[in-house]
Structures are given as structure tokens and as C-alpha cells.
Short mmCIF file of C-alpha atoms in Angstrom, two decimals:
data_model
loop_
_atom_site.label_atom_id
_atom_site.label_comp_id
_atom_site.label_asym_id
_atom_site.label_seq_id
_atom_site.Cartn_x
_atom_site.Cartn_y
_atom_site.Cartn_z
CA MET A 1 -28.29 -36.06 -15.66
CA LYS A 2 -31.10 -37.84 -16.98
CA ASP A 3 -33.47 -37.47 -20.24
CA ILE A 4 -37.05 -36.57 -19.58
CA LYS A 5 -38.70 -36.31 -22.97
CA GLN A 6 -37.31 -34.77 -26.34
CA THR A 7 -39.52 -31.23 -27.55
CA GLN A 8 -38.50 -28.75 -30.10
CA SER A 9 -37.37 -24.76 -29.09
CA ILE A 10 -35.81 -22.14 -30.69
CA CYS A 11 -32.33 -20.30 -31.16
CA PRO A 12 -32.12 -17.59 -28.56
CA GLU A 13 -29.87 -15.50 -31.12
CA CYS A 14 -31.88 -16.14 -34.62
CA LEU A 15 -34.94 -17.91 -33.23
CA LYS A 16 -34.71 -20.62 -36.06
CA SER A 17 -36.40 -24.53 -34.19
CA LEU A 18 -34.24 -26.21 -32.70
CA ASP A 19 -34.65 -30.12 -31.66
CA ALA A 20 -34.20 -29.67 -27.93
CA THR A 21 -34.07 -32.38 -24.68
CA ILE A 22 -35.31 -31.93 -21.14
CA TYR A 23 -33.54 -33.86 -18.37
CA GLU A 24 -33.09 -34.45 -15.10
CA ASP A 25 -30.29 -33.59 -13.37
CA GLN A 26 -29.06 -33.47 -9.52
CA GLY A 27 -32.95 -32.10 -8.31
CA LYS A 28 -33.26 -29.79 -11.17
CA VAL A 29 -34.89 -30.27 -14.20
CA PHE A 30 -32.69 -28.62 -17.70
CA ILE A 31 -33.72 -27.99 -21.34
CA LYS A 32 -30.97 -27.94 -23.75
CA LYS A 33 -30.58 -27.77 -27.35
CA THR A 34 -27.57 -26.49 -30.35
CA CYS A 35 -28.28 -24.24 -33.27
CA PRO A 36 -26.26 -25.20 -36.24
CA GLN A 37 -24.63 -21.12 -36.00
CA HIS A 38 -25.23 -20.31 -32.89
CA GLY A 39 -23.89 -23.19 -30.38
CA ALA A 40 -25.09 -25.43 -28.10
CA TYR A 41 -27.85 -23.52 -24.65
CA SER A 42 -28.23 -25.37 -21.27
CA GLU A 43 -31.14 -23.56 -19.22
CA LEU A 44 -32.95 -24.28 -15.99
CA TYR A 45 -36.39 -25.01 -16.95
CA TRP A 46 -37.34 -26.08 -13.29
CA SER A 47 -35.44 -26.13 -10.06
CA ASP A 48 -37.10 -28.47 -8.53
CA TYR A 49 -37.68 -32.51 -10.18
CA ASP A 50 -40.51 -33.64 -7.72
CA GLN A 51 -42.17 -30.86 -8.15
CA TYR A 52 -41.81 -31.52 -12.33
CA VAL A 53 -43.26 -34.94 -11.84
CA ARG A 54 -45.65 -33.95 -9.34
CA ALA A 55 -47.74 -31.37 -11.43
CA GLU A 56 -47.02 -33.46 -14.31
CA LYS A 57 -49.85 -36.16 -12.82
CA PHE A 58 -51.94 -33.14 -13.58
CA ARG A 59 -51.42 -32.55 -17.36
CA CYS A 60 -55.18 -32.49 -19.12
CA ASP A 61 -54.69 -32.19 -23.59
CA GLY A 62 -57.52 -29.30 -24.90
CA THR A 63 -58.99 -30.42 -27.86
CA GLY A 64 -58.10 -27.18 -30.03
CA VAL A 65 -60.75 -25.12 -31.24
CA GLU A 66 -62.67 -26.06 -34.65
CA ASN A 67 -61.82 -22.98 -36.77
CA PRO A 68 -58.28 -22.08 -37.14
CA HIS A 69 -57.10 -19.17 -38.25
CA THR A 70 -53.75 -20.03 -40.07
CA GLU A 71 -52.83 -24.12 -41.88
CA LYS A 72 -49.96 -25.64 -41.07
CA LYS A 73 -47.25 -25.01 -43.29
CA LEU A 74 -43.43 -24.25 -42.09
CA GLU A 75 -44.31 -25.90 -38.40
CA CYS A 76 -45.26 -24.51 -35.31
CA PRO A 77 -44.29 -21.76 -34.35
CA SER A 78 -44.27 -19.77 -36.90
CA ASP A 79 -47.57 -21.14 -38.11
CA CYS A 80 -49.26 -19.06 -34.94
CA GLY A 81 -52.87 -17.91 -35.36
CA ILE A 82 -53.70 -19.93 -34.05
CA CYS A 83 -53.22 -23.14 -36.02
CA PRO A 84 -54.91 -26.32 -36.51
CA GLN A 85 -52.10 -27.79 -33.65
CA HIS A 86 -52.88 -26.01 -31.31
CA LYS A 87 -54.58 -27.29 -28.80
CA SER A 88 -56.05 -25.03 -26.27
CA HIS A 89 -58.72 -22.61 -27.24
CA THR A 90 -58.73 -19.47 -25.45
CA ALA A 91 -58.99 -18.60 -22.08
CA LEU A 92 -57.93 -15.53 -21.51
CA ALA A 93 -57.88 -12.84 -24.26
CA ILE A 94 -55.37 -10.12 -24.61
CA ILE A 95 -54.97 -7.05 -26.76
CA ASP A 96 -52.71 -4.30 -27.05
CA ILE A 97 -54.17 -1.54 -27.63
CA THR A 98 -50.61 1.34 -28.24
CA ASN A 99 -47.27 -0.12 -26.91
CA ARG A 100 -47.00 4.04 -25.82
CA CYS A 101 -46.23 4.11 -22.40
CA ASN A 102 -45.95 6.69 -19.39
CA LEU A 103 -42.63 4.90 -18.25
CA LYS A 104 -39.75 3.15 -19.30
CA CYS A 105 -39.30 -0.47 -17.71
CA PRO A 106 -35.81 -1.17 -18.18
CA VAL A 107 -37.28 -5.12 -17.83
CA CYS A 108 -40.37 -4.22 -20.26
CA PHE A 109 -40.91 -5.91 -23.62
CA ALA A 110 -43.41 -3.78 -25.08
CA ASN A 111 -42.86 -0.56 -25.54
CA ALA A 112 -42.84 1.94 -28.64
CA ASN A 113 -39.17 2.93 -27.35
CA TYR A 114 -37.96 -0.69 -27.63
CA ALA A 115 -39.89 -0.99 -30.38
CA GLY A 116 -38.92 2.36 -32.72
CA TYR A 117 -42.62 1.63 -34.23
CA VAL A 118 -45.57 3.29 -32.24
CA TYR A 119 -48.59 0.39 -32.56
CA GLU A 120 -51.97 1.19 -31.80
CA PRO A 121 -54.57 -0.55 -33.47
CA THR A 122 -57.77 1.24 -34.56
CA MET A 123 -61.36 1.13 -32.84
CA GLU A 124 -62.57 -0.63 -36.02
CA GLN A 125 -59.26 -2.51 -35.54
CA VAL A 126 -60.30 -4.11 -32.30
CA VAL A 127 -63.94 -4.44 -33.11
CA GLY A 128 -62.52 -6.66 -35.27
CA MET A 129 -60.28 -8.62 -32.70
CA LEU A 130 -63.18 -8.27 -30.36
CA GLU A 131 -65.88 -9.98 -32.63
CA ASN A 132 -62.74 -12.85 -34.05
CA LEU A 133 -62.22 -13.98 -30.56
CA ARG A 134 -66.20 -14.29 -29.58
CA ALA A 135 -67.01 -16.47 -33.32
CA THR A 136 -63.39 -19.37 -32.28
CA LYS A 137 -65.42 -22.43 -31.86
CA PRO A 138 -66.40 -23.94 -30.00
CA VAL A 139 -65.87 -22.00 -27.21
CA PRO A 140 -65.79 -18.54 -27.78
CA ALA A 141 -63.67 -16.09 -25.31
CA GLN A 142 -64.97 -15.09 -22.28
CA ALA A 143 -62.45 -13.45 -20.32
CA LEU A 144 -60.54 -10.67 -22.41
CA GLN A 145 -57.06 -8.10 -21.25
CA PHE A 146 -56.43 -4.84 -22.38
CA SER A 147 -52.84 -4.52 -22.63
CA GLY A 148 -49.95 -2.73 -23.78
CA GLY A 149 -47.63 -0.35 -23.41
CA GLU A 150 -50.03 1.20 -20.85
CA PRO A 151 -54.25 0.65 -22.34
CA THR A 152 -54.83 3.85 -20.43
CA ILE A 153 -52.98 6.71 -21.76
CA ARG A 154 -55.68 5.30 -25.12
CA LYS A 155 -58.77 8.12 -24.78
CA GLU A 156 -60.68 5.37 -26.58
CA LEU A 157 -60.18 2.93 -24.04
CA LEU A 158 -63.61 3.61 -22.40
CA ASP A 159 -65.29 2.67 -25.38
CA MET A 160 -63.47 0.04 -25.97
CA VAL A 161 -63.99 -1.78 -22.88
CA ARG A 162 -67.80 -0.93 -23.78
CA LYS A 163 -67.95 -2.42 -27.13
CA ALA A 164 -66.07 -5.70 -25.52
CA LYS A 165 -68.94 -6.25 -22.81
CA GLU A 166 -71.95 -5.94 -25.24
CA LEU A 167 -69.74 -8.33 -27.70
CA GLY A 168 -70.74 -11.02 -24.74
CA PHE A 169 -67.38 -10.89 -22.88
CA ASN A 170 -68.42 -11.46 -19.51
CA HIS A 171 -64.94 -10.77 -18.03
CA VAL A 172 -62.82 -7.30 -18.40
CA GLU A 173 -59.95 -5.90 -16.71
CA VAL A 174 -57.00 -3.16 -17.66
CA ASN A 175 -53.42 -4.19 -17.22
CA THR A 176 -51.59 -0.87 -15.76
CA ASN A 177 -48.68 0.36 -13.97
CA GLY A 178 -51.62 2.57 -12.17
CA LEU A 179 -50.05 6.13 -13.29
CA ARG A 180 -53.32 7.37 -13.65
CA LEU A 181 -55.57 5.25 -11.38
CA SER A 182 -52.75 7.28 -8.67
CA GLN A 183 -53.39 10.65 -9.95
CA ASP A 184 -57.51 10.50 -10.69
CA VAL A 185 -60.13 8.90 -8.60
CA GLU A 186 -62.51 9.67 -11.21
CA PHE A 187 -60.75 7.75 -14.16
CA CYS A 188 -60.88 4.57 -11.48
CA LYS A 189 -64.82 5.47 -11.35
CA GLN A 190 -64.80 5.04 -15.06
CA LEU A 191 -63.38 2.22 -15.69
CA LYS A 192 -65.65 0.30 -13.48
CA GLU A 193 -68.71 1.65 -15.10
CA ALA A 194 -68.15 1.44 -18.20
CA GLY A 195 -67.93 -2.92 -17.01
CA VAL A 196 -64.51 -3.25 -16.24
CA SER A 197 -64.29 -6.33 -14.18
CA THR A 198 -60.76 -6.42 -12.54
CA VAL A 199 -57.66 -4.01 -12.21
CA TYR A 200 -54.46 -5.75 -13.69
CA LEU A 201 -51.98 -4.07 -11.58
CA GLN A 202 -48.51 -3.81 -12.58
CA PHE A 203 -46.84 -4.26 -8.17
CA ASP A 204 -43.42 -5.63 -7.93
CA GLY A 205 -42.82 -5.17 -4.13
CA ILE A 206 -43.03 -3.36 -0.96
CA THR A 207 -39.73 -0.82 -0.75
CA PRO A 208 -38.81 2.02 -3.30
CA GLU A 209 -35.67 -0.08 -4.11
CA VAL A 210 -37.40 -2.88 -5.93
CA TYR A 211 -39.06 -0.54 -8.03
CA LYS A 212 -36.19 1.93 -9.02
CA TYR A 213 -34.53 -1.55 -10.23
CA ILE A 214 -36.99 -2.81 -11.89
CA ARG A 215 -38.78 0.07 -13.55
CA GLY A 216 -36.26 2.65 -13.28
CA VAL A 217 -37.86 4.82 -10.96
CA ASP A 218 -39.05 4.91 -7.37
CA LEU A 219 -43.02 3.88 -8.00
CA LEU A 220 -44.51 2.83 -4.14
CA ASP A 221 -46.28 5.86 -3.17
CA THR A 222 -48.04 5.77 -7.00
CA LYS A 223 -49.25 2.13 -6.22
CA LEU A 224 -50.42 2.35 -2.56
CA LYS A 225 -52.50 5.57 -3.42
CA ALA A 226 -53.75 3.62 -7.01
CA ILE A 227 -54.91 1.37 -4.12
CA LYS A 228 -56.06 3.87 -2.20
CA ASN A 229 -58.07 5.55 -5.43
CA LEU A 230 -59.75 1.95 -6.12
CA ARG A 231 -61.02 1.81 -2.92
CA ALA A 232 -62.53 4.61 -2.96
CA ALA A 233 -64.58 4.14 -6.28
CA GLY A 234 -65.46 1.13 -4.85
CA TRP A 235 -63.84 -1.74 -6.05
CA ASN A 236 -63.81 -5.44 -5.57
CA SER A 237 -61.43 -6.76 -7.70
CA THR A 238 -57.76 -6.04 -8.43
CA VAL A 239 -55.09 -8.60 -8.99
CA LEU A 240 -51.35 -8.05 -7.88
CA VAL A 241 -49.04 -8.04 -10.90
CA VAL A 242 -45.33 -8.95 -9.57
CA THR A 243 -42.32 -8.83 -11.79
CA LEU A 244 -40.41 -11.68 -10.02
CA VAL A 245 -36.78 -10.88 -10.19
CA LYS A 246 -33.91 -13.12 -8.47
CA GLY A 247 -32.34 -11.51 -5.98
CA ILE A 248 -34.35 -7.86 -6.58
CA ASN A 249 -37.35 -9.20 -5.55
CA ASP A 250 -38.22 -12.63 -4.47
CA ASN A 251 -37.08 -12.02 -0.28
CA GLN A 252 -40.93 -9.66 -0.16
CA ILE A 253 -43.55 -12.51 -1.17
CA GLY A 254 -44.45 -13.18 2.09
CA GLU A 255 -44.74 -9.06 2.13
CA ILE A 256 -46.40 -8.69 -0.30
CA ILE A 257 -49.43 -11.87 0.51
CA ASP A 258 -49.82 -10.15 3.71
CA PHE A 259 -50.32 -6.46 2.55
CA ALA A 260 -53.11 -8.68 -0.01
CA ALA A 261 -54.68 -10.09 3.18
CA LYS A 262 -54.78 -6.45 5.14
CA ASN A 263 -56.02 -4.96 1.91
CA SER A 264 -57.96 -8.23 0.64
CA ASP A 265 -61.42 -6.19 0.46
CA VAL A 266 -60.25 -4.67 -3.34
CA ILE A 267 -57.93 -7.48 -3.77
CA ARG A 268 -58.52 -10.49 -5.59
CA CYS A 269 -55.17 -12.17 -6.97
CA ILE A 270 -51.40 -12.00 -6.25
CA ASN A 271 -50.22 -12.98 -9.91
CA VAL A 272 -45.94 -13.80 -9.38
CA GLN A 273 -44.76 -13.50 -13.03
CA PRO A 274 -40.57 -14.62 -12.64
CA VAL A 275 -39.03 -12.60 -15.44
CA SER A 276 -38.62 -13.39 -19.08
CA LEU A 277 -35.57 -12.86 -19.81
CA CYS A 278 -34.67 -11.38 -23.31
CA GLY A 279 -31.85 -9.77 -25.21
CA ARG A 280 -28.22 -11.52 -25.61
CA LEU A 281 -27.31 -13.02 -22.10
CA PRO A 282 -24.31 -14.59 -21.38
CA VAL A 283 -25.00 -17.77 -18.73
CA ASP A 284 -23.56 -15.76 -15.81
CA GLU A 285 -25.96 -14.15 -16.14
CA ARG A 286 -28.70 -15.49 -17.00
CA GLU A 287 -28.02 -17.91 -13.61
CA LYS A 288 -27.99 -14.66 -11.75
CA MET A 289 -31.51 -13.77 -12.87
CA ARG A 290 -33.68 -17.31 -13.87
CA ILE A 291 -35.57 -17.76 -11.08
CA THR A 292 -38.45 -20.47 -11.54
CA ILE A 293 -42.11 -21.36 -10.06
CA PRO A 294 -40.77 -24.21 -7.59
CA ASP A 295 -38.35 -21.57 -6.46
CA PHE A 296 -41.06 -19.03 -5.70
CA MET A 297 -43.25 -22.25 -4.13
CA GLU A 298 -40.47 -22.46 -1.92
CA LYS A 299 -40.12 -18.46 -0.81
CA VAL A 300 -43.77 -18.77 -0.50
CA GLU A 301 -42.80 -21.42 1.89
CA GLU A 302 -40.34 -19.87 3.94
CA GLN A 303 -41.19 -16.50 3.98
CA THR A 304 -45.44 -17.05 4.87
CA GLN A 305 -43.37 -19.40 7.75
CA GLY A 306 -45.49 -22.50 6.54
CA VAL A 307 -48.59 -21.09 6.32
CA ILE A 308 -49.27 -21.36 2.56
CA LYS A 309 -46.60 -24.26 1.67
CA VAL A 310 -45.53 -25.79 -1.32
CA SER A 311 -47.27 -28.91 -1.15
CA ASP A 312 -50.70 -26.09 -1.48
CA PHE A 313 -50.10 -25.27 -4.72
CA TYR A 314 -51.72 -27.19 -7.71
CA PRO A 315 -51.09 -26.60 -11.73
CA VAL A 316 -53.70 -24.44 -13.54
CA PRO A 317 -54.66 -27.62 -15.14
CA VAL A 318 -56.35 -29.23 -12.39
CA VAL A 319 -59.24 -27.78 -12.80
CA VAL A 320 -59.98 -28.93 -15.83
CA PRO A 321 -62.34 -32.04 -14.49
CA VAL A 322 -64.43 -29.20 -13.00
CA SER A 323 -65.62 -27.93 -16.04
CA LYS A 324 -65.94 -30.25 -18.11
CA ALA A 325 -68.00 -32.72 -15.19
CA VAL A 326 -70.65 -29.59 -14.98
CA GLY A 327 -70.28 -28.59 -18.60
CA ALA A 328 -71.53 -32.12 -19.37
CA ILE A 329 -74.17 -32.76 -16.95
CA LYS A 330 -75.37 -29.32 -18.91
CA ASP A 331 -74.72 -30.16 -21.95
CA LYS A 332 -72.53 -26.87 -22.26
CA ARG A 333 -68.65 -26.30 -22.85
CA TYR A 334 -67.49 -24.55 -20.26
CA VAL A 335 -63.82 -23.03 -20.69
CA GLU A 336 -61.07 -25.75 -19.78
CA PHE A 337 -57.88 -23.73 -18.70
CA THR A 338 -55.86 -26.96 -20.42
CA ALA A 339 -52.52 -24.88 -19.96
CA HIS A 340 -49.14 -27.81 -19.70
CA PRO A 341 -48.95 -28.80 -16.09
CA HIS A 342 -45.20 -26.80 -15.82
CA CYS A 343 -46.49 -23.07 -17.20
CA GLY A 344 -48.38 -22.03 -13.81
CA MET A 345 -48.85 -23.34 -10.37
CA ALA A 346 -51.56 -21.68 -7.86
CA THR A 347 -53.41 -21.79 -4.35
CA PHE A 348 -56.80 -19.61 -2.99
CA VAL A 349 -55.96 -18.48 0.01
CA PHE A 350 -58.96 -17.48 2.88
CA ILE A 351 -59.07 -14.03 4.63
CA GLU A 352 -60.74 -14.98 8.03
CA ASN A 353 -60.15 -12.32 10.69
CA GLY A 354 -57.26 -11.45 9.69
CA LYS A 355 -55.71 -15.15 9.20
CA ILE A 356 -54.63 -16.56 6.17
CA THR A 357 -55.90 -20.13 5.64
CA PRO A 358 -55.48 -22.32 2.49
CA ILE A 359 -58.25 -24.53 0.65
CA THR A 360 -56.46 -27.00 0.40
CA ARG A 361 -56.79 -27.16 4.61
CA TYR A 362 -60.67 -27.33 3.94
CA GLY A 363 -60.65 -30.41 1.68
CA ASN A 364 -58.11 -33.24 -0.25
CA ILE A 365 -58.13 -31.99 -3.50
CA ASP A 366 -56.54 -35.09 -5.14
CA LYS A 367 -59.89 -36.53 -4.15
CA PHE A 368 -61.88 -34.01 -5.11
CA VAL A 369 -60.82 -33.45 -8.94
CA ASP A 370 -60.27 -37.20 -9.17
CA THR A 371 -64.43 -37.98 -8.36
CA LEU A 372 -64.79 -35.09 -10.90
CA GLN A 373 -63.05 -36.78 -13.79
CA SER A 374 -64.90 -39.45 -12.67
CA VAL A 375 -68.48 -37.44 -12.92
CA TYR A 376 -67.52 -36.39 -16.42
CA GLU A 377 -67.26 -39.57 -17.49
CA ASP A 378 -70.37 -40.91 -17.10
CA ALA A 379 -71.88 -37.65 -18.15
CA SER A 380 -69.66 -38.02 -21.60
CA LYS A 381 -71.31 -41.63 -21.52
CA ASN A 382 -75.26 -40.38 -21.36
CA ASN A 383 -75.20 -41.79 -18.04
CA LYS A 384 -75.95 -38.54 -15.94
CA SER A 385 -78.22 -40.06 -13.37
CA LYS A 386 -74.74 -41.95 -12.36
CA ALA A 387 -72.94 -38.69 -12.78
CA LYS A 388 -75.34 -36.41 -11.08
CA LEU A 389 -75.26 -38.58 -7.66
CA ARG A 390 -71.29 -39.11 -8.20
CA LEU A 391 -71.21 -35.33 -7.90
CA ILE A 392 -72.70 -35.68 -4.76
CA GLY A 393 -70.48 -37.68 -3.76
CA ALA A 394 -68.27 -35.21 -4.45
CA GLY A 395 -68.38 -33.06 -1.64
CA ARG A 396 -67.06 -35.91 1.53
CA HIS A 397 -64.04 -34.58 -0.32
CA ILE A 398 -64.56 -30.76 1.42
CA LYS A 399 -65.65 -29.69 4.34
CA PHE A 400 -69.01 -29.04 5.32
CA SER A 401 -69.63 -25.99 6.12
CA PHE A 402 -66.60 -25.00 3.45
CA LEU A 403 -68.87 -26.70 0.65
CA ARG A 404 -71.95 -25.18 2.03
CA LYS A 405 -70.18 -21.48 1.57
CA TYR A 406 -68.16 -21.34 -1.32
CA VAL A 407 -68.32 -24.78 -3.44
CA LEU A 408 -71.99 -25.43 -3.90
CA LYS A 409 -73.19 -22.69 -6.27
CA VAL A 410 -70.46 -23.11 -8.63
CA LEU A 411 -70.91 -27.22 -8.72
CA VAL A 412 -75.10 -26.26 -9.17
CA ASN A 413 -74.87 -23.04 -11.15
CA GLY A 414 -72.19 -23.72 -13.00
CA ASP A 415 -72.65 -20.15 -14.42
CA TYR A 416 -70.22 -16.97 -14.59
CA LYS A 417 -71.88 -15.25 -11.62
CA SER A 418 -70.96 -18.28 -9.44
CA LEU A 419 -67.49 -18.80 -10.54
CA GLY A 420 -66.84 -15.08 -9.48
CA ASP A 421 -68.55 -15.03 -6.44
CA PHE A 422 -65.88 -17.88 -5.76
CA ALA A 423 -63.55 -16.02 -6.85
CA ARG A 424 -64.54 -12.81 -4.76
CA SER A 425 -64.60 -14.45 -1.68
CA ALA A 426 -60.64 -15.60 -1.63
CA VAL A 427 -57.40 -14.11 -3.12
CA LEU A 428 -55.62 -16.21 -5.18
CA ILE A 429 -51.86 -16.70 -5.09
CA SER A 430 -50.66 -17.90 -8.27
CA SER A 431 -47.26 -17.63 -10.98
CA MET A 432 -47.09 -17.99 -14.56
CA HIS A 433 -43.80 -18.58 -15.65
CA PHE A 434 -43.97 -17.29 -19.30
CA MET A 435 -41.66 -18.47 -21.74
CA ASP A 436 -38.45 -17.01 -23.14
CA PRO A 437 -36.24 -17.85 -25.77
CA TYR A 438 -33.83 -19.43 -23.79
CA ASN A 439 -35.81 -22.10 -22.01
CA PHE A 440 -38.75 -22.13 -24.79
CA ASP A 441 -40.21 -25.24 -25.03
CA LEU A 442 -43.31 -25.85 -28.01
CA GLU A 443 -45.44 -28.47 -26.10
CA ARG A 444 -45.74 -25.94 -23.90
CA VAL A 445 -46.46 -23.13 -26.83
CA GLN A 446 -48.82 -25.74 -28.42
CA SER A 447 -51.07 -25.59 -24.68
CA CYS A 448 -51.41 -21.89 -24.18
CA VAL A 449 -54.59 -20.59 -22.91
CA ILE A 450 -53.63 -16.86 -23.15
CA HIS A 451 -53.84 -15.31 -26.51
CA TYR A 452 -53.35 -12.46 -28.24
CA ALA A 453 -55.46 -11.23 -31.43
CA VAL A 454 -53.95 -9.20 -33.34
CA PRO A 455 -55.45 -7.02 -36.68
CA ASP A 456 -54.48 -9.63 -39.40
CA GLY A 457 -56.99 -11.66 -38.10
CA ARG A 458 -54.73 -14.45 -36.04
CA ILE A 459 -54.53 -15.54 -32.93
CA ILE A 460 -51.18 -16.03 -31.39
CA PRO A 461 -50.04 -17.65 -27.80
CA PHE A 462 -48.63 -15.28 -25.61
CA CYS A 463 -44.71 -16.76 -25.54
CA THR A 464 -44.68 -16.90 -29.11
CA MET A 465 -45.74 -13.42 -29.55
CA ASN A 466 -43.37 -12.02 -27.07
CA SER A 467 -40.97 -14.34 -28.09
CA ILE A 468 -40.97 -14.20 -32.16
CA HIS A 469 -44.01 -12.74 -33.12
CA ARG A 470 -44.28 -9.69 -31.79
CA ALA A 471 -41.32 -7.03 -33.72
CA GLU A 472 -43.55 -8.34 -37.11
CA VAL A 473 -46.79 -7.55 -36.32
CA GLU A 474 -45.37 -4.05 -35.00
CA LYS A 475 -43.30 -3.00 -37.84
CA LYS A 476 -46.68 -4.45 -39.93
CA PHE A 477 -48.88 -2.47 -37.85
CA GLY A 478 -47.19 0.48 -36.51
CA VAL A 479 -46.04 3.69 -37.67
CA PRO A 480 -42.00 5.11 -37.01
CA ILE A 481 -42.16 6.86 -33.75
CA LYS A 482 -40.95 9.89 -35.10
CA GLU A 483 -43.73 10.00 -38.13
CA TRP A 484 -46.21 9.64 -35.21
CA GLN A 485 -44.87 12.03 -33.24
CA ASN A 486 -44.90 14.33 -35.99
CA LYS A 487 -48.73 13.49 -37.07
CA HIS A 488 -50.05 13.40 -33.59
CA LYS A 489 -47.52 16.76 -32.31
CA VAL A 490 -47.09 15.00 -28.69
CA GLU A 491 -44.68 13.17 -26.86
CA ILE A 492 -45.07 9.22 -27.44
CA SER A 493 -45.74 8.49 -23.42
CA GLN A 494 -48.72 11.29 -23.54
CA THR A 495 -52.19 11.04 -23.60
CA VAL A 496 -53.65 11.83 -26.84
#
């Protein structure tokens, strides 16, 4: 056993900030901490030390924001909003427009039944949050997700989407369980017409049993009907969002990838999210359920018979040199995915004639990224001629046919459309492991690029919102369930 580094965490019981140690033991990485009141905790952090070290090599810290919304008073993670200690600007903004839902999933951390309150910002409050996100400097938020609860039960959703597009959000997605989409193809068309870019569809597996365990009811046919209706409505950008639970659906990853490949006219991404463990759970229960990013990658390789390998996956910040290089040449700032290297891993795969080919088969990713870093450094020193020559030279690390077909427009144009065209030509397979109070690492929080906007003007990193701040926000701006029901004369699961 050896210590890797010191960090800060929180107590799973009282949420008090604690000193913590990340350490290696028998080839795995753990985090340990001790609360004076509630005792010691040790939790699996990454299940493969070698992959942990490999991901660390791609660390790329951001420079934060120029106009933080809260001051440094109580220390992280209590000053979220974003505070001056935060290192990353917003890559994806989230606004919860309701915590009402037409399902009661056992694994959900954001629903009115659990909270005891109905949290439903007004249209005016939502517009204020959108404007706040767009006012972030030096890079305003470009991508937005309307979430919940179940956002499709809000009657104002389409107006909110239109307002977001009006304010300059290039990418707007809706996070949904798919119930309404499965029942109403016209609503699928309305979402597209309003300006929604992507449907972020909860999709946990390809058998009824998976949904009965994770969602409490068989939803397989509902998911398939939702995808059928999206296709009929002309969609070509759907994300399958998989809540991964050890021993429940981790044996279906390969089949989900195969499903996505066969439906790649509609599906652009599979986003696998290892389940976050909330509430008071004993060690043996946590060990039964805990699954980490290296476990996911290993299962992908195993269940695709090596078509997609562990080595094909890279951490999120691997793409930072690309946006920084193109931005430096064009004297612009683009969104930089300066997430912590242990927050997520991903790879692009291309589907041609029914065959899946990872992007790594088309070039040397490591050398390409290293060259783009040199391009950025040259351009930053105002030596743009040399930088442009290096940029051209970066092509030698990629097969020419692939470079010309997929990558060249991104490097030359550096615009959202070119990036979108690239994304629509592939399927992204990714895993984001959102933290819970047991494996909470403050260093990861400070690099978070996925941020919630809330009505009081704060912009809160994803994992602190769900581990610490959600209850306080919903209580402050919410209405007790019975009071809400008496006022609206409907059940909380119904569309108003």
C-alpha cells in the first residue's frame, strides 16, 4: 500500500469537510478519510492503478472564470457558486426546470418525492439563469441541458428552449426518461422545431429485468418506442444514458454498443454513468454496487471481443490542446474541457458497412495531441506562422483519408458547425463517474466542467450540487408537495 496524494473530501453522514488520502493498494486506488464524529471510511476510487496513472498524464488545469459569483469564505466545497478557487469554465450547463417526475426510480437523487418539495423555477427565473450562464467570462456557456425531474412535463419547456437559442446557446439538450416521447411523435417534432440539438435519453439496458431493478418498472418497450418516434421525427442526435449498476446491467454494455451501432442514424453517443451511492450504506452493500471507470472499460473490451480496447479510451482533457491550438491561431477562446483526468474516459467509434472502428485505428492520438500542444505554445508566443506549419504537420499522425473526411474542417474552421459535423459522423462511447459522499474528491470538484445554474445566481459544480447543495436549493426555492398539489389540483407526476 502506498499513498498517492492528499486531498479533501466530506463525511458521508454530516457532510463536514475532511482531510483525505488517495492511495494505491493491490493495484487499485482508494480514498480514505476519518470524521471525528462518524468514524473512518475507505472507498474504491479507481479499480486499476495503471489506468489511473495513464489518465493522470493528460491532466490539463483550466484558468477558471474572470467573474466568479461567490467569494472564498467557507472554503471548498461550501463556497460553490462558482468561487475563485474553481479551475474550469462551463462546458455543459444544466438547469433543472422541475423535480417532478412521472417515474419513481429507486436510484434517482433529484425528485420531488425524495425531497419533500416541488422545485420548479418560473420562466422568469429560468431566463435569469440562462443570462447568467451566458455572461460568464472569458468563455460564456455554449451547451445547455434542461433536466429534472422529468423536464418534458413542464408546459413551458419549448419556450425555454427557444429562449436559450435566442440567447446564444449553440447546443441545447433535454434529459428525459422517454415516456412522453414514446407516446407522442408530434412532441418529438416540436422539440426539434424549437431548437433542441440532442435528446439525452435514459437507457439502462436491453432487457426488462434491468429496468425493473433500476427504475422499478419494465420500460424497455417505452425506450424502443421513443427511439422509433425520434427517428420518425427526423432526429439524428440521441444520447443513450446508462446508469451502470454492478451485477445488474454491467453485462449488457457490449449489447448496448451493438444496439447503438445498428441505430447510428439516430444515436450519437452512449454515456455510461456508474451509479452514485447516496444515503447510509454499509461497506458490504457499497462493495456490491460500486463500479468504476476502469471496470467499464474492461467490460467494453471483453464484451466487444476486443473490437474496442481499454487503450482506445482517453480522459476528457485529451481534447484541450485542440481547442487551445485552434483558438490561439484564430485569437479566440473556445470551450476547454479541462475536467479532472479521473472524471471520465471516452472514445469515438465510426460505423462503416456495419463495422465498428475506434478512432485510434486511424491515427496516433498521443502524438497528434502533443503536436497540437506545440501549436498552441507557438501561437501563444505570437509565432503564428510556425504554429500553422505545425498544425499542417499534425496531419502526419492521422491517416490521410480520415483527416480529409472528418478532422480537417474542425482544425481549419474551428467553429461549432464543424465540430457538430464531426460528432454526427461518429458514435461517442463515454463514461462519466459522478461522485457521491463516499468517494468525494475536492480536487475533482474544482476542475468540474458540468455546472448547475440555480435561481439565486450561483453556478454549482455537478457533484457538489448533488452531494451537498441540492437539498438546500430545493428547500429555499421549492414548495411543500401538499401545498403545491392543493394549488394546482393535480398529482406531482402530471403535466400542468
